[in-house]
PDB file of N, CA and C in Angstrom:
ATOM      1  N   ILE J   1     252.059 196.462 187.212  1.00  0.00           N
ATOM      2  CA  ILE J   1     252.935 195.446 187.231  1.00  0.00           C
ATOM      3  C   ILE J   1     252.260 194.086 187.417  1.00  0.00           C
ATOM      4  N   SER J   2     251.175 194.056 188.158  1.00  0.00           N
ATOM      5  CA  SER J   2     250.516 193.082 188.635  1.00  0.00           C
ATOM      6  C   SER J   2     249.744 192.364 187.143  1.00  0.00           C
ATOM      7  N   THR J   3     249.540 193.392 186.151  1.00  0.00           N
ATOM      8  CA  THR J   3     248.780 192.967 184.899  1.00  0.00           C
ATOM      9  C   THR J   3     249.850 192.337 184.026  1.00  0.00           C
ATOM     10  N   ILE J   4     251.115 192.911 184.129  1.00  0.00           N
ATOM     11  CA  ILE J   4     252.248 192.436 183.239  1.00  0.00           C
ATOM     12  C   ILE J   4     252.571 190.876 183.828  1.00  0.00           C
ATOM     13  N   SER J   5     252.504 190.835 185.012  1.00  0.00           N
ATOM     14  CA  SER J   5     252.912 189.483 185.681  1.00  0.00           C
ATOM     15  C   SER J   5     251.732 188.558 185.397  1.00  0.00           C
ATOM     16  N   ASN J   6     250.461 188.807 185.311  1.00  0.00           N
ATOM     17  CA  ASN J   6     249.333 188.117 184.950  1.00  0.00           C
ATOM     18  C   ASN J   6     249.607 187.171 183.518  1.00  0.00           C
ATOM     19  N   GLN J   7     250.530 187.866 182.834  1.00  0.00           N
ATOM     20  CA  GLN J   7     250.518 187.545 181.404  1.00  0.00           C
ATOM     21  C   GLN J   7     251.736 186.625 181.071  1.00  0.00           C
ATOM     22  N   ALA J   8     252.460 186.267 182.351  1.00  0.00           N
ATOM     23  CA  ALA J   8     253.781 185.429 182.154  1.00  0.00           C
ATOM     24  C   ALA J   8     253.400 184.041 181.686  1.00  0.00           C
ATOM     25  N   LEU J   9     252.552 183.065 181.991  1.00  0.00           N
ATOM     26  CA  LEU J   9     252.371 182.104 181.132  1.00  0.00           C
ATOM     27  C   LEU J   9     252.097 181.904 180.079  1.00  0.00           C
ATOM     28  N   GLU J  10     251.575 183.061 179.367  1.00  0.00           N
ATOM     29  CA  GLU J  10     251.236 182.961 178.136  1.00  0.00           C
ATOM     30  C   GLU J  10     252.394 183.445 177.098  1.00  0.00           C
ATOM     31  N   HIS J  11     253.467 183.880 178.008  1.00  0.00           N
ATOM     32  CA  HIS J  11     254.842 183.987 177.055  1.00  0.00           C
ATOM     33  C   HIS J  11     255.842 183.214 177.697  1.00  0.00           C
ATOM     34  N   ILE J  12     255.951 182.570 178.591  1.00  0.00           N
ATOM     35  CA  ILE J  12     256.906 181.504 179.004  1.00  0.00           C
ATOM     36  C   ILE J  12     256.523 180.217 179.259  1.00  0.00           C
ATOM     37  N   HIS J  13     257.129 179.225 178.540  1.00  0.00           N
ATOM     38  CA  HIS J  13     256.878 177.926 178.518  1.00  0.00           C
ATOM     39  C   HIS J  13     257.880 177.005 179.005  1.00  0.00           C
ATOM     40  N   SER J  14     257.549 175.854 179.299  1.00  0.00           N
ATOM     41  CA  SER J  14     258.325 174.899 180.139  1.00  0.00           C
ATOM     42  C   SER J  14     259.765 174.787 179.127  1.00  0.00           C
ATOM     43  N   ASN J  15     260.693 174.452 179.756  1.00  0.00           N
ATOM     44  CA  ASN J  15     262.165 173.875 179.259  1.00  0.00           C
ATOM     45  C   ASN J  15     262.444 175.099 178.379  1.00  0.00           C
ATOM     46  N   GLU J  16     262.178 176.167 178.508  1.00  0.00           N
ATOM     47  CA  GLU J  16     262.703 177.285 177.483  1.00  0.00           C
ATOM     48  C   GLU J  16     263.867 178.156 178.585  1.00  0.00           C
ATOM     49  N   ILE J  17     265.080 178.431 177.735  1.00  0.00           N
ATOM     50  CA  ILE J  17     265.888 179.279 178.090  1.00  0.00           C
ATOM     51  C   ILE J  17     265.805 180.572 177.980  1.00  0.00           C
ATOM     52  N   ILE J  18     265.945 181.651 179.175  1.00  0.00           N
ATOM     53  CA  ILE J  18     265.664 182.937 178.954  1.00  0.00           C
ATOM     54  C   ILE J  18     266.513 183.684 179.298  1.00  0.00           C
ATOM     55  N   MET J  19     267.055 184.809 178.540  1.00  0.00           N
ATOM     56  CA  MET J  19     268.247 185.289 179.142  1.00  0.00           C
ATOM     57  C   MET J  19     267.462 187.106 179.421  1.00  0.00           C
ATOM     58  N   THR J  20     268.042 187.653 180.732  1.00  0.00           N
ATOM     59  CA  THR J  20     267.814 188.573 180.908  1.00  0.00           C
ATOM     60  C   THR J  20     268.808 189.722 181.194  1.00  0.00           C
ATOM     61  N   TYR J  21     268.888 191.158 181.748  1.00  0.00           N
ATOM     62  CA  TYR J  21     270.180 191.658 182.045  1.00  0.00           C
ATOM     63  C   TYR J  21     269.741 192.739 182.891  1.00  0.00           C
ATOM     64  N   GLY J  22     270.703 193.035 183.656  1.00  0.00           N
ATOM     65  CA  GLY J  22     270.421 193.831 185.119  1.00  0.00           C
ATOM     66  C   GLY J  22     269.367 193.654 185.922  1.00  0.00           C
ATOM     67  N   ARG J  23     268.840 194.714 186.662  1.00  0.00           N
ATOM     68  CA  ARG J  23     267.875 194.263 187.729  1.00  0.00           C
ATOM     69  C   ARG J  23     266.417 194.985 187.307  1.00  0.00           C
ATOM     70  N   SER J  24     265.424 194.383 187.006  1.00  0.00           N
ATOM     71  CA  SER J  24     264.195 194.816 187.076  1.00  0.00           C
ATOM     72  C   SER J  24     263.019 194.539 187.886  1.00  0.00           C
ATOM     73  N   ASN J  25     262.349 195.194 188.762  1.00  0.00           N
ATOM     74  CA  ASN J  25     261.470 194.828 189.588  1.00  0.00           C
ATOM     75  C   ASN J  25     260.111 194.065 188.733  1.00  0.00           C
ATOM     76  N   THR J  26     259.829 194.683 187.622  1.00  0.00           N
ATOM     77  CA  THR J  26     259.055 194.109 186.999  1.00  0.00           C
ATOM     78  C   THR J  26     259.080 192.653 186.061  1.00  0.00           C
ATOM     79  N   VAL J  27     260.458 192.818 185.725  1.00  0.00           N
ATOM     80  CA  VAL J  27     260.850 191.381 185.059  1.00  0.00           C
ATOM     81  C   VAL J  27     261.168 190.274 186.118  1.00  0.00           C
ATOM     82  N   ILE J  28     261.502 190.692 187.236  1.00  0.00           N
ATOM     83  CA  ILE J  28     261.643 189.548 188.202  1.00  0.00           C
ATOM     84  C   ILE J  28     260.429 189.220 188.724  1.00  0.00           C
ATOM     85  N   ARG J  29     259.330 190.064 188.757  1.00  0.00           N
ATOM     86  CA  ARG J  29     258.011 189.645 189.389  1.00  0.00           C
ATOM     87  C   ARG J  29     257.266 188.816 188.130  1.00  0.00           C
ATOM     88  N   PHE J  30     257.609 189.150 186.789  1.00  0.00           N
ATOM     89  CA  PHE J  30     257.031 188.316 185.742  1.00  0.00           C
ATOM     90  C   PHE J  30     257.539 186.825 185.572  1.00  0.00           C
ATOM     91  N   LEU J  31     259.153 187.011 185.672  1.00  0.00           N
ATOM     92  CA  LEU J  31     259.804 185.775 185.924  1.00  0.00           C
ATOM     93  C   LEU J  31     259.149 184.867 186.844  1.00  0.00           C
ATOM     94  N   LYS J  32     258.881 185.392 188.124  1.00  0.00           N
ATOM     95  CA  LYS J  32     258.345 184.739 189.325  1.00  0.00           C
ATOM     96  C   LYS J  32     257.146 184.144 189.101  1.00  0.00           C
ATOM     97  N   ALA J  33     256.207 184.745 188.556  1.00  0.00           N
ATOM     98  CA  ALA J  33     254.965 184.556 188.288  1.00  0.00           C
ATOM     99  C   ALA J  33     254.790 183.277 187.225  1.00  0.00           C
ATOM    100  N   ALA J  34     255.831 183.219 186.443  1.00  0.00           N
ATOM    101  CA  ALA J  34     255.672 182.004 185.544  1.00  0.00           C
ATOM    102  C   ALA J  34     256.291 180.751 186.107  1.00  0.00           C
ATOM    103  N   GLY J  35     257.368 181.196 187.258  1.00  0.00           N
ATOM    104  CA  GLY J  35     257.850 180.151 187.502  1.00  0.00           C
ATOM    105  C   GLY J  35     256.998 179.323 188.799  1.00  0.00           C
ATOM    106  N   ARG J  36     255.821 179.758 189.447  1.00  0.00           N
ATOM    107  CA  ARG J  36     255.256 179.192 190.121  1.00  0.00           C
ATOM    108  C   ARG J  36     254.521 177.991 189.187  1.00  0.00           C
ATOM    109  N   LYS J  37     254.493 178.035 188.138  1.00  0.00           N
ATOM    110  CA  LYS J  37     253.782 176.724 187.279  1.00  0.00           C
ATOM    111  C   LYS J  37     254.526 176.484 186.149  1.00  0.00           C
ATOM    112  N   ARG J  38     255.609 176.743 185.562  1.00  0.00           N
ATOM    113  CA  ARG J  38     256.643 176.412 184.796  1.00  0.00           C
ATOM    114  C   ARG J  38     258.041 176.097 185.231  1.00  0.00           C
ATOM    115  N   ASN J  39     258.775 175.150 184.725  1.00  0.00           N
ATOM    116  CA  ASN J  39     259.944 174.767 184.704  1.00  0.00           C
ATOM    117  C   ASN J  39     260.803 175.519 183.551  1.00  0.00           C
ATOM    118  N   TYR J  40     261.726 176.501 183.740  1.00  0.00           N
ATOM    119  CA  TYR J  40     262.226 176.938 182.640  1.00  0.00           C
ATOM    120  C   TYR J  40     263.779 177.306 183.492  1.00  0.00           C
ATOM    121  N   HIS J  41     264.613 177.843 182.561  1.00  0.00           N
ATOM    122  CA  HIS J  41     266.174 178.166 183.011  1.00  0.00           C
ATOM    123  C   HIS J  41     266.171 179.704 182.568  1.00  0.00           C
ATOM    124  N   VAL J  42     266.769 180.682 183.363  1.00  0.00           N
ATOM    125  CA  VAL J  42     267.086 182.130 183.057  1.00  0.00           C
ATOM    126  C   VAL J  42     268.654 181.953 183.405  1.00  0.00           C
ATOM    127  N   VAL J  43     269.256 182.726 182.313  1.00  0.00           N
ATOM    128  CA  VAL J  43     270.702 182.819 182.066  1.00  0.00           C
ATOM    129  C   VAL J  43     270.621 184.545 182.327  1.00  0.00           C
ATOM    130  N   VAL J  44     271.424 185.041 183.247  1.00  0.00           N
ATOM    131  CA  VAL J  44     271.717 186.338 183.704  1.00  0.00           C
ATOM    132  C   VAL J  44     273.209 186.746 183.879  1.00  0.00           C
ATOM    133  N   PRO J  45     273.644 187.470 182.912  1.00  0.00           N
ATOM    134  CA  PRO J  45     274.887 188.352 182.713  1.00  0.00           C
ATOM    135  C   PRO J  45     274.846 189.139 184.064  1.00  0.00           C
ATOM    136  N   GLU J  46     276.093 189.281 184.508  1.00  0.00           N
ATOM    137  CA  GLU J  46     276.402 189.974 185.763  1.00  0.00           C
ATOM    138  C   GLU J  46     276.071 191.497 185.714  1.00  0.00           C
ATOM    139  N   SER J  47     276.279 192.156 184.577  1.00  0.00           N
ATOM    140  CA  SER J  47     275.713 193.472 184.363  1.00  0.00           C
ATOM    141  C   SER J  47     276.678 194.268 185.190  1.00  0.00           C
ATOM    142  N   ALA J  48     277.968 194.466 184.618  1.00  0.00           N
ATOM    143  CA  ALA J  48     279.236 195.326 185.027  1.00  0.00           C
ATOM    144  C   ALA J  48     278.956 196.527 184.639  1.00  0.00           C
ATOM    145  N   PRO J  49     279.343 197.436 185.382  1.00  0.00           N
ATOM    146  CA  PRO J  49     280.256 197.620 186.597  1.00  0.00           C
ATOM    147  C   PRO J  49     279.427 197.594 187.955  1.00  0.00           C
ATOM    148  N   TRP J  50     277.721 197.637 187.864  1.00  0.00           N
ATOM    149  CA  TRP J  50     277.424 197.696 189.182  1.00  0.00           C
ATOM    150  C   TRP J  50     276.416 196.144 189.618  1.00  0.00           C
ATOM    151  N   PHE J  51     276.945 195.230 188.571  1.00  0.00           N
ATOM    152  CA  PHE J  51     276.740 193.826 188.871  1.00  0.00           C
ATOM    153  C   PHE J  51     275.154 193.706 189.661  1.00  0.00           C
ATOM    154  N   LYS J  52     274.258 194.392 188.763  1.00  0.00           N
ATOM    155  CA  LYS J  52     272.962 194.141 189.231  1.00  0.00           C
ATOM    156  C   LYS J  52     272.510 192.742 188.787  1.00  0.00           C
ATOM    157  N   GLY J  53     272.976 192.185 187.893  1.00  0.00           N
ATOM    158  CA  GLY J  53     272.449 191.178 187.503  1.00  0.00           C
ATOM    159  C   GLY J  53     272.848 189.848 188.492  1.00  0.00           C
ATOM    160  N   LYS J  54     273.864 190.026 189.360  1.00  0.00           N
ATOM    161  CA  LYS J  54     274.100 189.040 190.386  1.00  0.00           C
ATOM    162  C   LYS J  54     273.077 188.871 191.479  1.00  0.00           C
ATOM    163  N   GLN J  55     272.322 190.319 191.595  1.00  0.00           N
ATOM    164  CA  GLN J  55     271.143 190.562 192.641  1.00  0.00           C
ATOM    165  C   GLN J  55     269.945 189.841 191.747  1.00  0.00           C
ATOM    166  N   THR J  56     269.718 190.149 190.550  1.00  0.00           N
ATOM    167  CA  THR J  56     268.766 189.206 189.678  1.00  0.00           C
ATOM    168  C   THR J  56     268.967 187.657 189.935  1.00  0.00           C
ATOM    169  N   ALA J  57     270.006 187.326 189.612  1.00  0.00           N
ATOM    170  CA  ALA J  57     270.074 185.803 189.842  1.00  0.00           C
ATOM    171  C   ALA J  57     269.840 185.298 190.994  1.00  0.00           C
ATOM    172  N   GLN J  58     270.243 186.006 192.381  1.00  0.00           N
ATOM    173  CA  GLN J  58     270.098 185.122 193.523  1.00  0.00           C
ATOM    174  C   GLN J  58     268.427 185.466 193.924  1.00  0.00           C
ATOM    175  N   GLU J  59     267.856 186.598 193.388  1.00  0.00           N
ATOM    176  CA  GLU J  59     266.596 186.558 193.803  1.00  0.00           C
ATOM    177  C   GLU J  59     265.717 185.470 193.145  1.00  0.00           C
ATOM    178  N   LEU J  60     266.117 185.287 191.646  1.00  0.00           N
ATOM    179  CA  LEU J  60     265.238 184.086 191.020  1.00  0.00           C
ATOM    180  C   LEU J  60     265.715 182.859 191.635  1.00  0.00           C
ATOM    181  N   ALA J  61     267.029 182.437 191.745  1.00  0.00           N
ATOM    182  CA  ALA J  61     267.295 181.253 192.559  1.00  0.00           C
ATOM    183  C   ALA J  61     266.538 181.125 193.908  1.00  0.00           C
ATOM    184  N   ALA J  62     266.471 181.988 194.537  1.00  0.00           N
ATOM    185  CA  ALA J  62     265.806 181.944 195.828  1.00  0.00           C
ATOM    186  C   ALA J  62     264.357 181.619 195.650  1.00  0.00           C
ATOM    187  N   ALA J  63     263.635 182.002 194.632  1.00  0.00           N
ATOM    188  CA  ALA J  63     262.362 181.794 194.366  1.00  0.00           C
ATOM    189  C   ALA J  63     262.181 180.327 193.520  1.00  0.00           C
ATOM    190  N   GLY J  64     263.234 179.567 193.644  1.00  0.00           N
ATOM    191  CA  GLY J  64     262.935 178.194 192.946  1.00  0.00           C
ATOM    192  C   GLY J  64     263.245 178.405 191.280  1.00  0.00           C
ATOM    193  N   ILE J  65     263.844 179.209 190.770  1.00  0.00           N
ATOM    194  CA  ILE J  65     263.926 179.262 189.237  1.00  0.00           C
ATOM    195  C   ILE J  65     265.282 178.914 189.030  1.00  0.00           C
ATOM    196  N   ASP J  66     265.688 177.809 188.078  1.00  0.00           N
ATOM    197  CA  ASP J  66     266.889 177.468 187.609  1.00  0.00           C
ATOM    198  C   ASP J  66     267.527 178.611 186.825  1.00  0.00           C
ATOM    199  N   THR J  67     268.669 178.969 187.587  1.00  0.00           N
ATOM    200  CA  THR J  67     269.523 180.262 187.373  1.00  0.00           C
ATOM    201  C   THR J  67     270.628 180.073 187.205  1.00  0.00           C
ATOM    202  N   THR J  68     271.471 180.823 185.985  1.00  0.00           N
ATOM    203  CA  THR J  68     272.650 180.744 185.703  1.00  0.00           C
ATOM    204  C   THR J  68     273.310 182.029 185.536  1.00  0.00           C
ATOM    205  N   LEU J  69     274.316 182.507 186.193  1.00  0.00           N
ATOM    206  CA  LEU J  69     274.779 183.835 186.214  1.00  0.00           C
ATOM    207  C   LEU J  69     276.227 183.691 185.615  1.00  0.00           C
ATOM    208  N   ILE J  70     276.355 184.786 184.296  1.00  0.00           N
ATOM    209  CA  ILE J  70     277.426 184.562 183.410  1.00  0.00           C
ATOM    210  C   ILE J  70     278.052 185.949 183.285  1.00  0.00           C
ATOM    211  N   SER J  71     279.460 185.750 183.059  1.00  0.00           N
ATOM    212  CA  SER J  71     280.012 187.298 182.919  1.00  0.00           C
ATOM    213  C   SER J  71     279.595 187.751 181.649  1.00  0.00           C
ATOM    214  N   ASP J  72     279.456 189.095 181.444  1.00  0.00           N
ATOM    215  CA  ASP J  72     278.878 190.014 180.144  1.00  0.00           C
ATOM    216  C   ASP J  72     279.625 189.573 178.978  1.00  0.00           C
ATOM    217  N   SER J  73     280.951 189.273 178.990  1.00  0.00           N
ATOM    218  CA  SER J  73     281.619 188.509 177.933  1.00  0.00           C
ATOM    219  C   SER J  73     280.897 187.397 177.175  1.00  0.00           C
ATOM    220  N   SER J  74     280.364 186.552 178.129  1.00  0.00           N
ATOM    221  CA  SER J  74     279.656 185.215 177.632  1.00  0.00           C
ATOM    222  C   SER J  74     278.150 185.567 176.881  1.00  0.00           C
ATOM    223  N   ILE J  75     277.938 186.801 176.820  1.00  0.00           N
ATOM    224  CA  ILE J  75     276.393 186.800 175.977  1.00  0.00           C
ATOM    225  C   ILE J  75     276.711 185.971 174.580  1.00  0.00           C
ATOM    226  N   PHE J  76     277.476 186.564 173.939  1.00  0.00           N
ATOM    227  CA  PHE J  76     277.297 186.079 172.592  1.00  0.00           C
ATOM    228  C   PHE J  76     277.481 184.757 172.420  1.00  0.00           C
ATOM    229  N   SER J  77     278.301 184.073 173.177  1.00  0.00           N
ATOM    230  CA  SER J  77     278.409 182.561 173.077  1.00  0.00           C
ATOM    231  C   SER J  77     277.403 181.600 173.698  1.00  0.00           C
ATOM    232  N   MET J  78     276.585 182.407 174.567  1.00  0.00           N
ATOM    233  CA  MET J  78     275.306 181.832 175.200  1.00  0.00           C
ATOM    234  C   MET J  78     274.235 181.915 174.649  1.00  0.00           C
ATOM    235  N   MET J  79     274.035 183.036 173.495  1.00  0.00           N
ATOM    236  CA  MET J  79     272.773 183.416 172.849  1.00  0.00           C
ATOM    237  C   MET J  79     272.253 182.447 172.110  1.00  0.00           C
ATOM    238  N   SER J  80     273.039 181.588 171.538  1.00  0.00           N
ATOM    239  CA  SER J  80     272.883 180.367 170.433  1.00  0.00           C
ATOM    240  C   SER J  80     271.569 179.509 171.420  1.00  0.00           C
ATOM    241  N   ARG J  81     271.732 179.357 172.628  1.00  0.00           N
ATOM    242  CA  ARG J  81     270.858 178.453 173.265  1.00  0.00           C
ATOM    243  C   ARG J  81     269.663 179.069 173.847  1.00  0.00           C
ATOM    244  N   VAL J  82     269.622 180.201 173.979  1.00  0.00           N
ATOM    245  CA  VAL J  82     268.435 181.072 174.530  1.00  0.00           C
ATOM    246  C   VAL J  82     267.401 181.170 173.295  1.00  0.00           C
ATOM    247  N   ASN J  83     266.237 181.034 173.990  1.00  0.00           N
ATOM    248  CA  ASN J  83     264.915 181.051 173.457  1.00  0.00           C
ATOM    249  C   ASN J  83     264.187 182.606 173.479  1.00  0.00           C
ATOM    250  N   LYS J  84     264.519 183.350 174.550  1.00  0.00           N
ATOM    251  CA  LYS J  84     263.589 184.488 174.486  1.00  0.00           C
ATOM    252  C   LYS J  84     264.719 185.448 175.618  1.00  0.00           C
ATOM    253  N   VAL J  85     264.752 186.450 175.085  1.00  0.00           N
ATOM    254  CA  VAL J  85     265.139 187.678 175.962  1.00  0.00           C
ATOM    255  C   VAL J  85     264.098 188.700 176.356  1.00  0.00           C
ATOM    256  N   ILE J  86     264.242 188.644 177.767  1.00  0.00           N
ATOM    257  CA  ILE J  86     263.137 189.799 178.464  1.00  0.00           C
ATOM    258  C   ILE J  86     263.975 190.895 179.254  1.00  0.00           C
ATOM    259  N   VAL J  87     263.934 191.979 178.762  1.00  0.00           N
ATOM    260  CA  VAL J  87     264.698 192.937 179.852  1.00  0.00           C
ATOM    261  C   VAL J  87     263.783 194.033 180.257  1.00  0.00           C
ATOM    262  N   GLY J  88     264.112 194.840 181.304  1.00  0.00           N
ATOM    263  CA  GLY J  88     263.402 195.982 181.792  1.00  0.00           C
ATOM    264  C   GLY J  88     263.908 197.197 181.080  1.00  0.00           C
ATOM    265  N   THR J  89     263.079 198.186 180.993  1.00  0.00           N
ATOM    266  CA  THR J  89     263.326 199.406 180.521  1.00  0.00           C
ATOM    267  C   THR J  89     262.699 200.408 181.046  1.00  0.00           C
ATOM    268  N   ASN J  90     263.479 201.854 181.172  1.00  0.00           N
ATOM    269  CA  ASN J  90     262.866 202.681 181.643  1.00  0.00           C
ATOM    270  C   ASN J  90     262.002 203.711 180.865  1.00  0.00           C
ATOM    271  N   ALA J  91     261.794 203.456 179.717  1.00  0.00           N
ATOM    272  CA  ALA J  91     260.945 204.252 179.077  1.00  0.00           C
ATOM    273  C   ALA J  91     261.015 203.787 177.761  1.00  0.00           C
ATOM    274  N   VAL J  92     259.778 203.644 177.087  1.00  0.00           N
ATOM    275  CA  VAL J  92     259.537 203.316 175.406  1.00  0.00           C
ATOM    276  C   VAL J  92     259.469 204.781 174.753  1.00  0.00           C
ATOM    277  N   LEU J  93     260.096 204.952 173.776  1.00  0.00           N
ATOM    278  CA  LEU J  93     259.941 206.319 173.063  1.00  0.00           C
ATOM    279  C   LEU J  93     258.930 206.080 171.561  1.00  0.00           C
ATOM    280  N   ALA J  94     258.855 207.210 171.386  1.00  0.00           N
ATOM    281  CA  ALA J  94     257.425 207.363 170.369  1.00  0.00           C
ATOM    282  C   ALA J  94     257.819 206.651 169.002  1.00  0.00           C
ATOM    283  N   ASN J  95     259.013 206.668 168.864  1.00  0.00           N
ATOM    284  CA  ASN J  95     259.634 205.705 167.875  1.00  0.00           C
ATOM    285  C   ASN J  95     259.900 204.291 167.900  1.00  0.00           C
ATOM    286  N   GLY J  96     259.538 203.715 168.956  1.00  0.00           N
ATOM    287  CA  GLY J  96     259.437 202.364 169.330  1.00  0.00           C
ATOM    288  C   GLY J  96     260.828 201.994 170.031  1.00  0.00           C
ATOM    289  N   GLY J  97     261.681 202.975 170.348  1.00  0.00           N
ATOM    290  CA  GLY J  97     263.065 202.568 171.038  1.00  0.00           C
ATOM    291  C   GLY J  97     262.627 202.374 172.401  1.00  0.00           C
ATOM    292  N   LEU J  98     263.813 201.762 172.927  1.00  0.00           N
ATOM    293  CA  LEU J  98     263.723 201.913 174.093  1.00  0.00           C
ATOM    294  C   LEU J  98     264.778 202.498 175.061  1.00  0.00           C
ATOM    295  N   LEU J  99     264.615 203.097 176.304  1.00  0.00           N
ATOM    296  CA  LEU J  99     265.524 203.733 177.090  1.00  0.00           C
ATOM    297  C   LEU J  99     265.914 202.670 178.350  1.00  0.00           C
ATOM    298  N   ALA J 100     267.076 202.224 178.005  1.00  0.00           N
ATOM    299  CA  ALA J 100     267.465 200.919 179.160  1.00  0.00           C
ATOM    300  C   ALA J 100     268.910 201.184 179.382  1.00  0.00           C
ATOM    301  N   SER J 101     269.282 200.405 180.569  1.00  0.00           N
ATOM    302  CA  SER J 101     270.617 200.360 180.740  1.00  0.00           C
ATOM    303  C   SER J 101     271.781 199.980 179.398  1.00  0.00           C
ATOM    304  N   SER J 102     272.917 200.663 179.199  1.00  0.00           N
ATOM    305  CA  SER J 102     273.834 200.495 178.120  1.00  0.00           C
ATOM    306  C   SER J 102     273.982 199.079 177.923  1.00  0.00           C
ATOM    307  N   GLY J 103     274.108 197.928 178.679  1.00  0.00           N
ATOM    308  CA  GLY J 103     274.284 196.741 178.433  1.00  0.00           C
ATOM    309  C   GLY J 103     273.370 196.003 177.681  1.00  0.00           C
ATOM    310  N   VAL J 104     272.253 196.484 177.713  1.00  0.00           N
ATOM    311  CA  VAL J 104     270.890 196.002 176.923  1.00  0.00           C
ATOM    312  C   VAL J 104     271.277 196.110 175.483  1.00  0.00           C
ATOM    313  N   ARG J 105     272.177 196.979 174.943  1.00  0.00           N
ATOM    314  CA  ARG J 105     272.428 196.866 173.571  1.00  0.00           C
ATOM    315  C   ARG J 105     273.276 195.851 173.223  1.00  0.00           C
ATOM    316  N   MET J 106     274.313 195.522 173.776  1.00  0.00           N
ATOM    317  CA  MET J 106     274.889 194.223 173.674  1.00  0.00           C
ATOM    318  C   MET J 106     274.174 192.899 173.462  1.00  0.00           C
ATOM    319  N   LEU J 107     273.168 192.819 174.406  1.00  0.00           N
ATOM    320  CA  LEU J 107     272.271 191.791 174.404  1.00  0.00           C
ATOM    321  C   LEU J 107     271.372 191.762 173.311  1.00  0.00           C
ATOM    322  N   ALA J 108     271.065 192.786 172.876  1.00  0.00           N
ATOM    323  CA  ALA J 108     270.302 192.844 171.639  1.00  0.00           C
ATOM    324  C   ALA J 108     271.059 192.701 170.395  1.00  0.00           C
ATOM    325  N   GLU J 109     272.158 193.056 170.316  1.00  0.00           N
ATOM    326  CA  GLU J 109     273.074 192.846 169.269  1.00  0.00           C
ATOM    327  C   GLU J 109     273.345 191.457 169.010  1.00  0.00           C
ATOM    328  N   ALA J 110     273.400 190.589 170.181  1.00  0.00           N
ATOM    329  CA  ALA J 110     273.750 189.350 170.391  1.00  0.00           C
ATOM    330  C   ALA J 110     272.424 188.446 169.957  1.00  0.00           C
ATOM    331  N   ALA J 111     271.342 189.187 170.341  1.00  0.00           N
ATOM    332  CA  ALA J 111     269.997 188.243 169.966  1.00  0.00           C
ATOM    333  C   ALA J 111     269.548 188.482 168.394  1.00  0.00           C
ATOM    334  N   LYS J 112     270.026 189.390 167.471  1.00  0.00           N
ATOM    335  CA  LYS J 112     269.680 189.426 166.304  1.00  0.00           C
ATOM    336  C   LYS J 112     269.451 188.162 165.652  1.00  0.00           C
TER     337      LYS J 112
END
């Protein structure tokens, strides 16, 4: 995880708008690492039905990162403003696919 966090400044730039989904310790650490030196905004869908996005948004806001919590139904309307999408995954498959929470597919469809 620390290796991934060390690369945060190479991938996140000032004034970007980033969308993430759900809750991932790796993604949170990555975003916090970048937040120590860069100013950017994170948009977090609430991630129903377990609302893990709310927890992610609270953690990022507590770290001083500009964060907005949105409803899942707002993902498509917000995506035109987003520069990057960063999501956590449970596994990377041999064919390059990802095993992630079900809401990530909607996020991917919106990001096309």
